[in-house]
Structures are given as structure tokens and as C-alpha cells.
Amino acid sequence: MVSEYPYVRLEDIGRYVGQKVLIKGWLRKMRSSGKILFLQVRDGSASIQAVVVKSEVTPEVFQAAKGLTQEAALQLVGLVREDQRSAGGYELTVCELEQLSPSVDYPITPKEHGTDFLMDHRHLWIRSARQHAILRIRAEIIRSMCEWLDGHGFLRVDSPILTPSACEGTSTLFETDYFDTKAYLTQSGQLYGEAAAMAFGKVYCFGPIFRAEKSKTRRHLTEFWMLEPEMAFTDLEGCLEVEEQMISHVVASVLRNRQPELKTLERDQSKLEVIKPPFPRLSYDEAVELLRSQGVDFQWGDDFGAPDETIISQQYDKPVFVHRYPCECKAFYMKPDPENPKLSLSCDTLAPEGYGEIVGGSQRIDDLALLEERIKSHNLPLEAYQWYLDLRRYGSVPHSGFGIGIERTVAWICGIEHVRETIPFARTMSRLNP
Ligand code: 4AD
Ligand code: MG
């Protein structure tokens, strides 16, 4: 089929009302009333109903359309019409159509499939309307995070993935051979982010994170993505202000730019519209009180588990900042609170609707002697951290930062149950395929 008509992607179709255009895509499904075929065509950017009327096309075109099966690749020429009743607001009246390649016995049919089956076919499942919507929202979340940071003086400085030492404890390290020594896949870019903050002031890194999580929960992956801002001359409160501004910008951007996707997911948007600064602040001690008042038998000094976070976050309609955790349950680099050195200047952000922790952050220890002592008391090899200690030897300043987990943020904003659907190809303890 040679076409003199403009090749248009469906997301731009509104600009071509009344014109004939060339569309290339795949068949999602087809309905027939004998003389009229209703094709649901998707092209990656959006989908549309294309109508083939037997009396208005050649017999060859009608036959070609009729023979299409689910996910066959096709191209067509059609007249763009506005149509209030259709989902996207437009419809195509087909003039020409050609199958480009067949699709025989597509495994994911409109009937119900189990999650394991769908995850085994993830390479195909990402074509479905729901998965498509989630991954488009994910892309918007990442885009708008970077947009906010780039617009507020932050420089993107990425961290290495192969590292010589741990950032978040040794129990979840993935080890790999590195010539005649060992390397670990990064658990967080933070330590390098701190070096970059001393070089550039305000920075962020963004990349994949690896943790050998033995937990099979709805919020744990072994490979996930984290965005980590780090700021020189910034205390914990300054850090929280950046966080609430950035997260609010992200939610507003999704509401503005991903309406069709939120509708596909049937997301209750009123829950997102209230996400604006300031976010409520609750100290660890207050959170423990709250849990106990709800009948939870909670031991002071422990970190919160997922059920505890659910109870706390359900009390608020915005993300809540839980700050000043006991030093004993947090990472080695967190600065003790000068007003009570048993507590750390740390903060976890718990998303509403029971989603729980999406961000971990803190002010960092800036004193050389204390940091050395903490590395030793956490049984970490001092030698491997000498470069990190240099940051306290040469012009140390107060600094803070946080890491936001992309998948948990996507799960919350999309309103979906499990993080496995928030990343294109999930990796968990029990899944390395496809
Ligand atoms: O709280 P975490 O462990 O914080 C850090 O790694 C800091 N070094 C970050 C920093 O200050 N620069 O992890 C941060 C976030 C969590 O709040 C969560 O959203 C996500 O990373 N996360 C996971 N997401 C999916 N699967 C896992 N196994 C995750 N572990 C952490
Ligand atoms: Mg954490």
C-alpha cells in the first residue's frame, strides 16, 4: 500500500479531523455486525476505533480486515472523524487496509488470566491497556521529577552500579566477581551523591538499585529504580521541604498530563488532588504512641514493619513525614539529633491510602571521628570507606538527601496493589524471566 496521506500517530489524531491519514499499529480486538467491522487499533501512543463498512471499501480491503486476529500488525488509511461517544473522542472510517504481519493464537486473550501466567508473558502483557497506562504514568513520574530538580538548581550526577562497599547494610548485597576481587551491585547511589554534592552543591542521581531481598511482599523487588537528591548546606527540615515540593509537582503533572491513563486505571483522582505542601510531620515517638493507641504491641527502637506503616499512613490523606527514628534501627551515616543523640535526623515518607514508605532520607554525619566510629560499630570495613571519609576531611559541611523509590511511588499514584506491575520487567526472589 503506497500512501500519499500523512503518517500520523494516534496521540496526535485530533489535529487531523476531516482528513485522511495513514495509521500503523496492531489490532487489539474486533467486533463485527456482518457488514460493518469495528476494529480497536492501538499504535503504542493511543488507541482508536476504526470502522470498515463493506459497501464503502473494495472486497480485498474488507477481506483483509475480516481476517485480522488479535495483535496482527497492520496499516490503514482512514478519514478522521470527531466522535463524542468513543473513548478518545475520535473515530476512523477506513478506506484502505493491509495486514503487515500475522499474529496466530495470541496467548493473552480477553478472558481472565492468573498473575503468574501474565508475568510469564510480561513481554506481551505490557501491550494491554492497563499495563500500558501504568508504564506511561511511570514515565511521566520520572520525567516530572527530573523536571522539578533541573528547574531548581540540581545537577544530575549519576553513581556507579558496580561498587566496592555497602551503603544500606550487608544483608541485601548482591556480590559478583570483579576480576581478582569482589564487587557489589549498588544498593543506593547516596555515598557518591554526597561526594557530588560537595563538588556541585545540589545534585541527584537516578538509576537501578539492587537488593537481595528475601521478602516476598507487594512492595519488594530485587531490582528497582531510585532517584536520590543530595544537598550541601541543608538540614533535615530543608530536605523535607524539597521532598514535599517535588512530590506535589509530580502528582500535579500526572493529573495534568496522564488523564486517559488515570481513567483506564479507574484511579480515584480526588485522592491525588489533595497532595500539596505542607505534608504532616510526625516524630517516631508520636508514631509509636499512635500504634500503641491502636492496640499494636510495639517495641521502642524497632523499625516499623509494613503493617505498622499501613496503620500510620491511613491516618492522613497526604504523605506523612515520620522523623527522628532511633539510631539503632537506621543506617550508619545518619546524623544523631543534637537534642537527643539516641535519635537520628532521619525521615521516612509514608504514602497515604495505606501504601507506606516511598522515601527514605536523612541529614548525614559531617563529623569525621563520629563517622569513623559508626562505620566500625556497624562492622563495616573502614578501608573501603576511606574515600567517603575524605568528604569529612576536606571542607565538611552539613548536608542532607533522600531516595525515592520509583516503583512504590508509581503503585501509590496509580492506586495499584503490587509493585510488580509498576516496572517493565520485574525482578523478585522468584522471578528472573522474561
Ligand atoms: O530507605 P532506603 O533504603 O534509603 C536509601 O537507600 C538511602 N540511601 C536513600 C538516600 O538517602 N539517598 O530506600 C529508599 C527507597 C524506599 O523508601 C523505597 O521506596 C525504595 O527505595 N525501596 C524499594 N523499592 C522496591 N523494592 C525494594 N526492595 C526497595 N527497597 C527500598
Ligand atoms: Mg527505608
Tab-separated table of C-alpha atoms and ligand atoms in Angstrom:
chain	number	residue	atom	x	y	z
A	1	MET	CA	0.000	0.000	0.000
A	2	VAL	CA	1.593	3.243	-1.106
A	3	SER	CA	0.026	6.208	0.578
A	4	GLU	CA	0.095	9.891	-0.221
A	5	TYR	CA	-1.547	10.586	3.159
A	6	PRO	CA	0.354	11.813	6.230
A	7	TYR	CA	1.570	9.114	8.645
A	8	VAL	CA	0.084	10.109	11.992
A	9	ARG	CA	0.493	8.711	15.497
A	10	LEU	CA	-2.817	8.275	17.277
A	11	GLU	CA	-1.943	10.641	20.123
A	12	ASP	CA	-1.882	13.438	17.511
A	13	ILE	CA	-5.051	12.375	15.688
A	14	GLY	CA	-7.060	15.370	16.985
A	15	ARG	CA	-5.104	17.655	14.669
A	16	TYR	CA	-6.354	15.811	11.564
A	17	VAL	CA	-10.146	15.898	11.885
A	18	GLY	CA	-11.751	15.775	8.432
A	19	GLN	CA	-8.541	14.498	6.788
A	20	LYS	CA	-7.382	11.124	5.556
A	21	VAL	CA	-4.338	9.784	7.414
A	22	LEU	CA	-2.076	6.741	7.412
A	23	ILE	CA	-2.004	4.750	10.675
A	24	LYS	CA	0.355	1.886	11.554
A	25	GLY	CA	-0.355	-0.330	14.528
A	26	TRP	CA	-1.786	-3.556	15.914
A	27	LEU	CA	-5.271	-4.959	16.288
A	28	ARG	CA	-6.428	-5.026	19.891
A	29	LYS	CA	-9.800	-6.606	19.170
A	30	MET	CA	-12.577	-6.709	16.587
A	31	ARG	CA	-16.361	-6.722	16.669
A	32	SER	CA	-18.499	-7.411	13.623
A	33	SER	CA	-22.080	-6.763	12.659
A	34	GLY	CA	-21.750	-8.620	9.336
A	35	LYS	CA	-21.480	-5.641	7.019
A	36	ILE	CA	-19.521	-3.420	9.394
A	37	LEU	CA	-16.301	-4.264	11.241
A	38	PHE	CA	-15.286	-2.323	14.338
A	39	LEU	CA	-11.525	-2.573	14.838
A	40	GLN	CA	-9.835	-1.459	18.060
A	41	VAL	CA	-6.426	-0.381	16.783
A	42	ARG	CA	-3.500	0.632	19.007
A	43	ASP	CA	-0.268	2.137	17.773
A	44	GLY	CA	1.677	2.489	21.025
A	45	SER	CA	0.708	6.092	21.641
A	46	ALA	CA	-3.063	5.587	21.969
A	47	SER	CA	-5.874	3.505	20.516
A	48	ILE	CA	-8.860	4.239	18.338
A	49	GLN	CA	-11.906	2.579	16.811
A	50	ALA	CA	-11.535	2.087	13.057
A	51	VAL	CA	-14.756	1.288	11.201
A	52	VAL	CA	-14.737	-0.767	7.989
A	53	VAL	CA	-18.017	-0.571	6.060
A	54	LYS	CA	-18.344	-3.375	3.481
A	55	SER	CA	-20.163	-1.206	0.944
A	56	GLU	CA	-17.521	1.557	1.106
A	57	VAL	CA	-14.288	-0.417	0.538
A	58	THR	CA	-13.039	-2.891	-2.053
A	59	PRO	CA	-13.743	-6.600	-1.383
A	60	GLU	CA	-9.974	-7.103	-0.866
A	61	VAL	CA	-9.829	-4.479	1.881
A	62	PHE	CA	-12.898	-5.917	3.604
A	63	GLN	CA	-11.427	-9.442	3.436
A	64	ALA	CA	-8.064	-8.250	4.784
A	65	ALA	CA	-9.775	-6.515	7.697
A	66	LYS	CA	-12.003	-9.500	8.426
A	67	GLY	CA	-9.011	-11.847	8.517
A	68	LEU	CA	-7.117	-9.856	11.163
A	69	THR	CA	-6.567	-11.537	14.510
A	70	GLN	CA	-5.607	-10.135	17.910
A	71	GLU	CA	-2.221	-8.341	17.767
A	72	ALA	CA	-1.765	-8.672	13.986
A	73	ALA	CA	0.283	-5.728	12.674
A	74	LEU	CA	-1.497	-3.553	10.136
A	75	GLN	CA	-1.578	-0.248	8.340
A	76	LEU	CA	-4.622	1.617	7.181
A	77	VAL	CA	-5.778	4.826	5.578
A	78	GLY	CA	-8.828	6.355	7.202
A	79	LEU	CA	-10.858	9.522	7.493
A	80	VAL	CA	-10.637	11.116	10.955
A	81	ARG	CA	-13.991	11.986	12.496
A	82	GLU	CA	-14.810	13.510	15.847
A	83	ASP	CA	-16.974	11.178	17.906
A	84	GLN	CA	-18.135	12.108	21.390
A	85	ARG	CA	-19.192	8.533	22.231
A	86	SER	CA	-15.780	6.954	21.692
A	87	ALA	CA	-13.171	6.823	24.464
A	88	GLY	CA	-10.538	9.020	22.822
A	89	GLY	CA	-13.087	11.339	21.184
A	90	TYR	CA	-12.205	10.309	17.597
A	91	GLU	CA	-13.005	7.532	15.156
A	92	LEU	CA	-11.614	6.466	11.786
A	93	THR	CA	-13.580	5.478	8.716
A	94	VAL	CA	-11.329	3.053	6.866
A	95	CYS	CA	-10.645	3.487	3.124
A	96	GLU	CA	-7.683	1.149	2.706
A	97	LEU	CA	-6.207	-1.517	4.954
A	98	GLU	CA	-3.418	-4.046	4.804
A	99	GLN	CA	-2.087	-6.661	7.208
A	100	LEU	CA	1.663	-6.206	7.706
A	101	SER	CA	2.256	-9.392	9.694
A	102	PRO	CA	0.054	-12.028	11.311
A	103	SER	CA	-0.435	-12.939	14.963
A	104	VAL	CA	-1.566	-16.502	15.474
A	105	ASP	CA	-3.061	-17.701	18.788
A	106	TYR	CA	-2.031	-14.676	20.857
A	107	PRO	CA	-1.708	-16.095	24.377
A	108	ILE	CA	-3.313	-13.223	26.304
A	109	THR	CA	-6.990	-13.354	25.419
A	110	PRO	CA	-9.810	-11.201	26.803
A	111	LYS	CA	-10.608	-13.935	29.342
A	112	GLU	CA	-9.162	-13.802	32.878
A	113	HIS	CA	-5.578	-14.986	33.358
A	114	GLY	CA	-3.703	-15.664	36.589
A	115	THR	CA	-0.921	-13.282	37.647
A	116	ASP	CA	1.827	-15.889	37.185
A	117	PHE	CA	0.698	-16.539	33.627
A	118	LEU	CA	0.634	-12.819	32.912
A	119	MET	CA	4.059	-12.259	34.495
A	120	ASP	CA	5.456	-15.152	32.406
A	121	HIS	CA	4.120	-13.286	29.363
A	122	ARG	CA	5.162	-9.855	30.580
A	123	HIS	CA	6.833	-9.143	27.195
A	124	LEU	CA	3.332	-9.282	25.676
A	125	TRP	CA	1.304	-8.176	28.710
A	126	ILE	CA	2.803	-4.652	28.509
A	127	ARG	CA	0.701	-4.161	25.347
A	128	SER	CA	-2.559	-4.339	27.318
A	129	ALA	CA	-4.455	-1.135	28.114
A	130	ARG	CA	-3.921	-1.322	31.874
A	131	GLN	CA	-0.216	-2.124	31.811
A	132	HIS	CA	0.263	0.451	29.103
A	133	ALA	CA	-1.379	3.098	31.295
A	134	ILE	CA	0.787	2.208	34.318
A	135	LEU	CA	4.038	2.386	32.345
A	136	ARG	CA	3.059	5.693	30.749
A	137	ILE	CA	2.356	7.123	34.206
A	138	ARG	CA	5.722	5.752	35.382
A	139	ALA	CA	7.474	7.620	32.571
A	140	GLU	CA	5.620	10.831	33.490
A	141	ILE	CA	6.587	10.455	37.157
A	142	ILE	CA	10.274	10.123	36.256
A	143	ARG	CA	10.088	12.952	33.712
A	144	SER	CA	8.424	15.372	36.123
A	145	MET	CA	10.794	14.515	38.997
A	146	CYS	CA	13.786	15.368	36.835
A	147	GLU	CA	11.964	18.442	35.515
A	148	TRP	CA	11.418	19.773	39.043
A	149	LEU	CA	15.006	19.139	40.133
A	150	ASP	CA	16.531	20.502	36.909
A	151	GLY	CA	14.420	23.640	37.392
A	152	HIS	CA	15.580	24.104	40.997
A	153	GLY	CA	19.350	24.151	40.587
A	154	PHE	CA	20.071	20.422	40.879
A	155	LEU	CA	22.605	18.794	38.580
A	156	ARG	CA	22.189	15.179	37.569
A	157	VAL	CA	25.388	13.311	38.509
A	158	ASP	CA	24.963	9.547	38.272
A	159	SER	CA	26.508	7.000	40.614
A	160	PRO	CA	28.276	3.760	39.697
A	161	ILE	CA	26.450	0.431	39.711
A	162	LEU	CA	29.488	-1.719	40.487
A	163	THR	CA	30.720	-0.717	43.928
A	164	PRO	CA	33.346	-1.868	46.439
A	165	SER	CA	31.216	-1.394	49.595
A	166	ALA	CA	27.738	-1.389	51.162
A	167	CYS	CA	25.509	1.638	51.689
A	168	GLU	CA	22.397	0.072	53.236
A	169	GLY	CA	23.720	-2.812	55.347
A	170	THR	CA	25.418	-6.009	54.249
A	171	SER	CA	22.432	-8.376	54.393
A	172	THR	CA	20.998	-7.484	50.969
A	173	LEU	CA	24.218	-7.190	48.945
A	174	PHE	CA	24.437	-8.838	45.526
A	175	GLU	CA	28.027	-9.927	45.113
A	176	THR	CA	29.763	-10.505	41.812
A	177	ASP	CA	33.263	-11.478	40.719
A	178	TYR	CA	35.262	-8.495	39.583
A	179	PHE	CA	38.470	-9.805	38.011
A	180	ASP	CA	40.600	-10.858	41.001
A	181	THR	CA	38.375	-9.196	43.592
A	182	LYS	CA	34.674	-8.854	44.556
A	183	ALA	CA	32.221	-6.133	43.627
A	184	TYR	CA	28.697	-5.431	44.837
A	185	LEU	CA	25.769	-4.174	42.807
A	186	THR	CA	24.744	-0.799	44.200
A	187	GLN	CA	22.135	-0.612	46.979
A	188	SER	CA	21.969	3.186	46.762
A	189	GLY	CA	23.873	5.914	44.970
A	190	GLN	CA	23.902	8.056	48.098
A	191	LEU	CA	27.564	7.879	49.125
A	192	TYR	CA	28.588	9.019	45.636
A	193	GLY	CA	25.780	11.584	45.720
A	194	GLU	CA	27.406	13.048	48.832
A	195	ALA	CA	30.730	13.365	47.001
A	196	ALA	CA	28.928	15.016	44.087
A	197	ALA	CA	27.101	17.423	46.451
A	198	MET	CA	30.473	18.605	47.793
A	199	ALA	CA	31.524	19.191	44.175
A	200	PHE	CA	28.314	20.714	42.751
A	201	GLY	CA	26.168	21.783	45.749
A	202	LYS	CA	22.803	20.316	44.725
A	203	VAL	CA	22.748	17.064	42.767
A	204	TYR	CA	20.682	13.984	42.095
A	205	CYS	CA	21.385	10.562	40.720
A	206	PHE	CA	18.901	8.223	39.121
A	207	GLY	CA	19.419	4.600	38.308
A	208	PRO	CA	18.736	0.956	39.037
A	209	ILE	CA	19.257	-0.346	42.569
A	210	PHE	CA	19.882	-3.960	43.544
A	211	ARG	CA	18.978	-5.615	46.823
A	212	ALA	CA	18.945	-9.313	47.561
A	213	GLU	CA	15.600	-9.016	49.357
A	214	LYS	CA	14.419	-12.307	50.743
A	215	SER	CA	10.990	-10.840	51.401
A	216	LYS	CA	8.092	-11.740	49.115
A	217	THR	CA	5.861	-8.746	49.713
A	218	ARG	CA	3.854	-6.492	47.445
A	219	ARG	CA	6.456	-3.715	47.866
A	220	HIS	CA	9.791	-5.506	47.434
A	221	LEU	CA	11.741	-6.042	44.242
A	222	THR	CA	15.357	-7.179	43.930
A	223	GLU	CA	15.976	-4.631	41.169
A	224	PHE	CA	14.231	-1.267	41.350
A	225	TRP	CA	14.866	2.367	40.441
A	226	MET	CA	15.656	5.144	42.860
A	227	LEU	CA	16.082	8.864	42.423
A	228	GLU	CA	18.368	10.391	45.036
A	229	PRO	CA	18.827	14.143	45.558
A	230	GLU	CA	21.658	15.307	47.821
A	231	MET	CA	22.183	18.878	49.042
A	232	ALA	CA	25.113	20.664	50.691
A	233	PHE	CA	24.362	23.237	53.404
A	234	THR	CA	20.940	21.691	54.033
A	235	ASP	CA	19.490	20.305	57.253
A	236	LEU	CA	16.738	17.716	57.672
A	237	GLU	CA	13.929	20.287	57.543
A	238	GLY	CA	15.363	21.816	54.343
A	239	CYS	CA	15.452	18.346	52.855
A	240	LEU	CA	11.790	17.707	53.711
A	241	GLU	CA	10.749	20.957	52.051
A	242	VAL	CA	12.400	19.846	48.807
A	243	GLU	CA	10.699	16.480	49.092
A	244	GLU	CA	7.175	17.816	49.586
A	245	GLN	CA	7.592	20.315	46.737
A	246	MET	CA	8.940	17.697	44.348
A	247	ILE	CA	6.328	15.054	45.176
A	248	SER	CA	3.500	17.583	44.866
A	249	HIS	CA	4.828	18.654	41.464
A	250	VAL	CA	4.946	15.034	40.325
A	251	VAL	CA	1.347	14.337	41.361
A	252	ALA	CA	0.146	17.559	39.689
A	253	SER	CA	1.998	16.624	36.474
A	254	VAL	CA	0.395	13.175	36.355
A	255	LEU	CA	-3.047	14.732	36.921
A	256	ARG	CA	-2.393	17.220	34.125
A	257	ASN	CA	-0.659	15.003	31.558
A	258	ARG	CA	-1.999	11.485	32.104
A	259	GLN	CA	-5.791	11.829	32.267
A	260	PRO	CA	-6.656	8.974	29.847
A	261	GLU	CA	-4.309	6.640	31.743
A	262	LEU	CA	-5.760	7.540	35.166
A	263	LYS	CA	-9.226	6.870	33.727
A	264	THR	CA	-8.130	3.498	32.325
A	265	LEU	CA	-6.946	2.597	35.836
A	266	GLU	CA	-10.165	3.997	37.376
A	267	ARG	CA	-8.000	5.928	39.826
A	268	ASP	CA	-9.915	7.966	42.406
A	269	GLN	CA	-8.389	11.310	41.451
A	270	SER	CA	-9.810	13.188	44.428
A	271	LYS	CA	-7.195	11.303	46.483
A	272	LEU	CA	-4.415	12.824	44.324
A	273	GLU	CA	-5.829	16.348	44.075
A	274	VAL	CA	-5.177	16.996	47.791
A	275	ILE	CA	-1.433	16.245	47.522
A	276	LYS	CA	0.021	19.712	48.155
A	277	PRO	CA	2.593	21.074	50.604
A	278	PRO	CA	2.931	21.083	53.536
A	279	PHE	CA	2.892	17.386	54.414
A	280	PRO	CA	2.144	16.420	58.030
A	281	ARG	CA	5.156	15.720	60.262
A	282	LEU	CA	5.096	13.085	62.967
A	283	SER	CA	8.016	12.109	65.167
A	284	TYR	CA	8.928	8.450	65.613
A	285	ASP	CA	7.879	8.730	69.257
A	286	GLU	CA	4.471	10.085	68.248
A	287	ALA	CA	4.100	7.316	65.682
A	288	VAL	CA	4.845	4.701	68.343
A	289	GLU	CA	2.174	6.288	70.575
A	290	LEU	CA	-0.278	6.160	67.701
A	291	LEU	CA	0.410	2.465	67.061
A	292	ARG	CA	0.022	1.616	70.728
A	293	SER	CA	-3.253	3.548	70.879
A	294	GLN	CA	-4.463	1.297	68.044
A	295	GLY	CA	-3.609	-1.783	70.065
A	296	VAL	CA	-0.277	-2.646	68.392
A	297	ASP	CA	2.285	-4.132	70.786
A	298	PHE	CA	5.247	-2.101	69.522
A	299	GLN	CA	8.774	-2.180	70.939
A	300	TRP	CA	10.506	1.243	71.033
A	301	GLY	CA	13.702	1.027	68.949
A	302	ASP	CA	12.332	-1.268	66.250
A	303	ASP	CA	11.803	-0.074	62.701
A	304	PHE	CA	8.209	-0.064	61.504
A	305	GLY	CA	7.013	-3.070	59.558
A	306	ALA	CA	4.673	-2.842	56.599
A	307	PRO	CA	1.504	-3.345	58.752
A	308	ASP	CA	2.638	-0.553	61.134
A	309	GLU	CA	3.265	1.810	58.222
A	310	THR	CA	-0.156	0.997	56.842
A	311	ILE	CA	-1.815	1.956	60.137
A	312	ILE	CA	0.178	5.218	60.391
A	313	SER	CA	-0.319	6.285	56.775
A	314	GLN	CA	-4.048	5.568	56.887
A	315	GLN	CA	-4.456	8.416	59.385
A	316	TYR	CA	-3.592	11.036	56.741
A	317	ASP	CA	-4.778	11.989	53.275
A	318	LYS	CA	-1.293	13.257	52.281
A	319	PRO	CA	2.114	11.612	52.531
A	320	VAL	CA	3.296	11.827	56.141
A	321	PHE	CA	6.883	12.540	57.236
A	322	VAL	CA	7.890	10.266	60.132
A	323	HIS	CA	11.125	11.737	61.503
A	324	ARG	CA	13.761	11.042	64.154
A	325	TYR	CA	13.965	7.252	64.215
A	326	PRO	CA	16.238	5.693	66.850
A	327	CYS	CA	19.830	5.484	65.558
A	328	GLU	CA	19.863	1.765	66.374
A	329	CYS	CA	17.357	0.871	63.615
A	330	LYS	CA	18.804	3.080	60.877
A	331	ALA	CA	21.868	3.278	58.603
A	332	PHE	CA	25.371	4.163	59.816
A	333	TYR	CA	25.636	7.549	58.076
A	334	MET	CA	22.654	9.286	59.735
A	335	LYS	CA	23.442	12.262	61.963
A	336	PRO	CA	22.329	11.954	65.599
A	337	ASP	CA	19.878	14.606	66.795
A	338	PRO	CA	21.886	17.088	68.947
A	339	GLU	CA	18.839	17.342	71.251
A	340	ASN	CA	18.735	13.567	71.814
A	341	PRO	CA	21.655	11.583	70.373
A	342	LYS	CA	19.715	8.309	70.651
A	343	LEU	CA	17.613	9.618	67.758
A	344	SER	CA	18.763	10.204	64.191
A	345	LEU	CA	17.950	13.154	61.945
A	346	SER	CA	16.147	10.774	59.611
A	347	CYS	CA	12.783	10.752	57.903
A	348	ASP	CA	10.708	8.135	56.099
A	349	THR	CA	7.842	9.335	53.953
A	350	LEU	CA	4.749	7.160	54.126
A	351	ALA	CA	2.304	7.472	51.226
A	352	PRO	CA	-1.415	7.674	52.032
A	353	GLU	CA	-4.131	5.060	51.448
A	354	GLY	CA	-2.024	2.524	53.320
A	355	TYR	CA	0.849	2.488	50.783
A	356	GLY	CA	3.587	3.013	53.357
A	357	GLU	CA	7.228	4.030	52.840
A	358	ILE	CA	8.118	5.544	49.474
A	359	VAL	CA	11.084	7.705	50.554
A	360	GLY	CA	13.968	7.320	52.997
A	361	GLY	CA	16.137	10.318	53.818
A	362	SER	CA	18.314	11.952	56.449
A	363	GLN	CA	20.843	14.547	57.409
A	364	ARG	CA	24.281	12.923	57.154
A	365	ILE	CA	27.031	12.757	59.763
A	366	ASP	CA	29.512	15.540	58.911
A	367	ASP	CA	31.991	14.858	61.751
A	368	LEU	CA	34.977	12.669	60.813
A	369	ALA	CA	35.525	10.991	64.190
A	370	LEU	CA	31.857	10.105	64.687
A	371	LEU	CA	31.510	8.724	61.164
A	372	GLU	CA	34.614	6.558	61.641
A	373	GLU	CA	33.181	5.248	64.893
A	374	ARG	CA	29.819	4.418	63.248
A	375	ILE	CA	31.464	2.568	60.354
A	376	LYS	CA	33.353	0.448	62.894
A	377	SER	CA	30.361	-0.176	65.165
A	378	HIS	CA	28.344	-1.334	62.120
A	379	ASN	CA	31.151	-3.833	61.381
A	380	LEU	CA	31.887	-2.273	58.010
A	381	PRO	CA	35.454	-2.377	56.634
A	382	LEU	CA	36.955	1.052	57.352
A	383	GLU	CA	39.443	0.736	54.491
A	384	ALA	CA	36.683	0.637	51.856
A	385	TYR	CA	35.210	3.885	53.185
A	386	GLN	CA	38.372	5.998	53.201
A	387	TRP	CA	37.300	7.919	50.116
A	388	TYR	CA	33.908	8.619	51.787
A	389	LEU	CA	35.671	9.810	54.952
A	390	ASP	CA	37.704	12.215	52.801
A	391	LEU	CA	34.456	14.170	52.322
A	392	ARG	CA	34.674	14.913	56.096
A	393	ARG	CA	38.413	15.660	55.933
A	394	TYR	CA	38.274	18.305	53.226
A	395	GLY	CA	35.665	21.002	53.811
A	396	SER	CA	32.909	19.007	55.516
A	397	VAL	CA	29.531	20.791	55.670
A	398	PRO	CA	26.047	19.892	56.925
A	399	HIS	CA	24.227	18.050	54.157
A	400	SER	CA	21.113	16.002	53.612
A	401	GLY	CA	19.396	13.925	50.984
A	402	PHE	CA	16.784	11.337	50.278
A	403	GLY	CA	15.981	8.448	47.974
A	404	ILE	CA	12.558	7.994	46.424
A	405	GLY	CA	11.636	4.532	45.177
A	406	ILE	CA	10.064	4.830	41.727
A	407	GLU	CA	8.036	1.623	41.833
A	408	ARG	CA	6.361	2.313	45.172
A	409	THR	CA	5.597	5.851	44.049
A	410	VAL	CA	4.048	4.535	40.829
A	411	ALA	CA	1.980	1.979	42.775
A	412	TRP	CA	0.608	4.717	45.019
A	413	ILE	CA	-0.127	7.258	42.264
A	414	CYS	CA	-1.732	4.586	40.049
A	415	GLY	CA	-3.588	3.105	43.009
A	416	ILE	CA	-2.442	-0.448	42.283
A	417	GLU	CA	-1.812	-3.277	44.678
A	418	HIS	CA	1.604	-4.703	43.780
A	419	VAL	CA	4.924	-3.194	42.641
A	420	ARG	CA	5.484	-5.988	40.096
A	421	GLU	CA	3.192	-4.125	37.649
A	422	THR	CA	4.980	-0.784	38.074
A	423	ILE	CA	8.253	-1.715	36.332
A	424	PRO	CA	8.522	-3.011	32.759
A	425	PHE	CA	10.207	-6.288	33.739
A	426	ALA	CA	10.058	-7.072	37.455
A	427	ARG	CA	12.819	-8.936	39.263
A	428	THR	CA	11.952	-10.660	42.530
A	429	MET	CA	13.333	-13.542	44.542
A	430	SER	CA	11.296	-15.937	42.417
A	431	ARG	CA	11.420	-14.187	39.042
A	432	LEU	CA	14.246	-13.541	36.574
A	433	ASN	CA	12.136	-14.118	33.431
A	434	PRO	CA	11.315	-12.853	30.867
B	1	4AD	O1	15.032	3.705	52.641
B	1	4AD	P1	16.094	3.301	51.657
B	1	4AD	O2	16.808	2.034	51.913
B	1	4AD	O3	17.077	4.542	51.575
B	1	4AD	C1	18.285	4.569	50.961
B	1	4AD	O4	18.711	3.718	50.240
B	1	4AD	C2	19.016	5.869	51.120
B	1	4AD	N1	20.456	5.619	50.912
B	1	4AD	C3	18.478	6.876	50.140
B	1	4AD	C4	19.116	8.224	50.259
B	1	4AD	O5	19.025	8.852	51.310
B	1	4AD	N2	19.738	8.706	49.199
B	1	4AD	O6	15.442	3.218	50.209
B	1	4AD	C5	14.796	4.345	49.652
B	1	4AD	C6	13.507	3.944	48.963
B	1	4AD	C7	12.469	3.326	49.878
B	1	4AD	O7	11.747	4.311	50.581
B	1	4AD	C8	11.582	2.599	48.883
B	1	4AD	O8	10.702	3.478	48.219
B	1	4AD	C9	12.601	2.105	47.874
B	1	4AD	O9	13.749	2.925	47.995
B	1	4AD	N3	12.945	0.707	48.117
B	1	4AD	C10	12.452	-0.328	47.421
B	1	4AD	N4	11.572	-0.392	46.400
B	1	4AD	C11	11.284	-1.604	45.870
B	1	4AD	N5	11.839	-2.762	46.306
B	1	4AD	C12	12.724	-2.743	47.335
B	1	4AD	N6	13.278	-3.879	47.727
B	1	4AD	C13	13.064	-1.496	47.935
B	1	4AD	N7	13.905	-1.129	48.930
B	1	4AD	C14	13.810	0.214	49.028
B	2	MG	MG	13.941	2.910	54.188
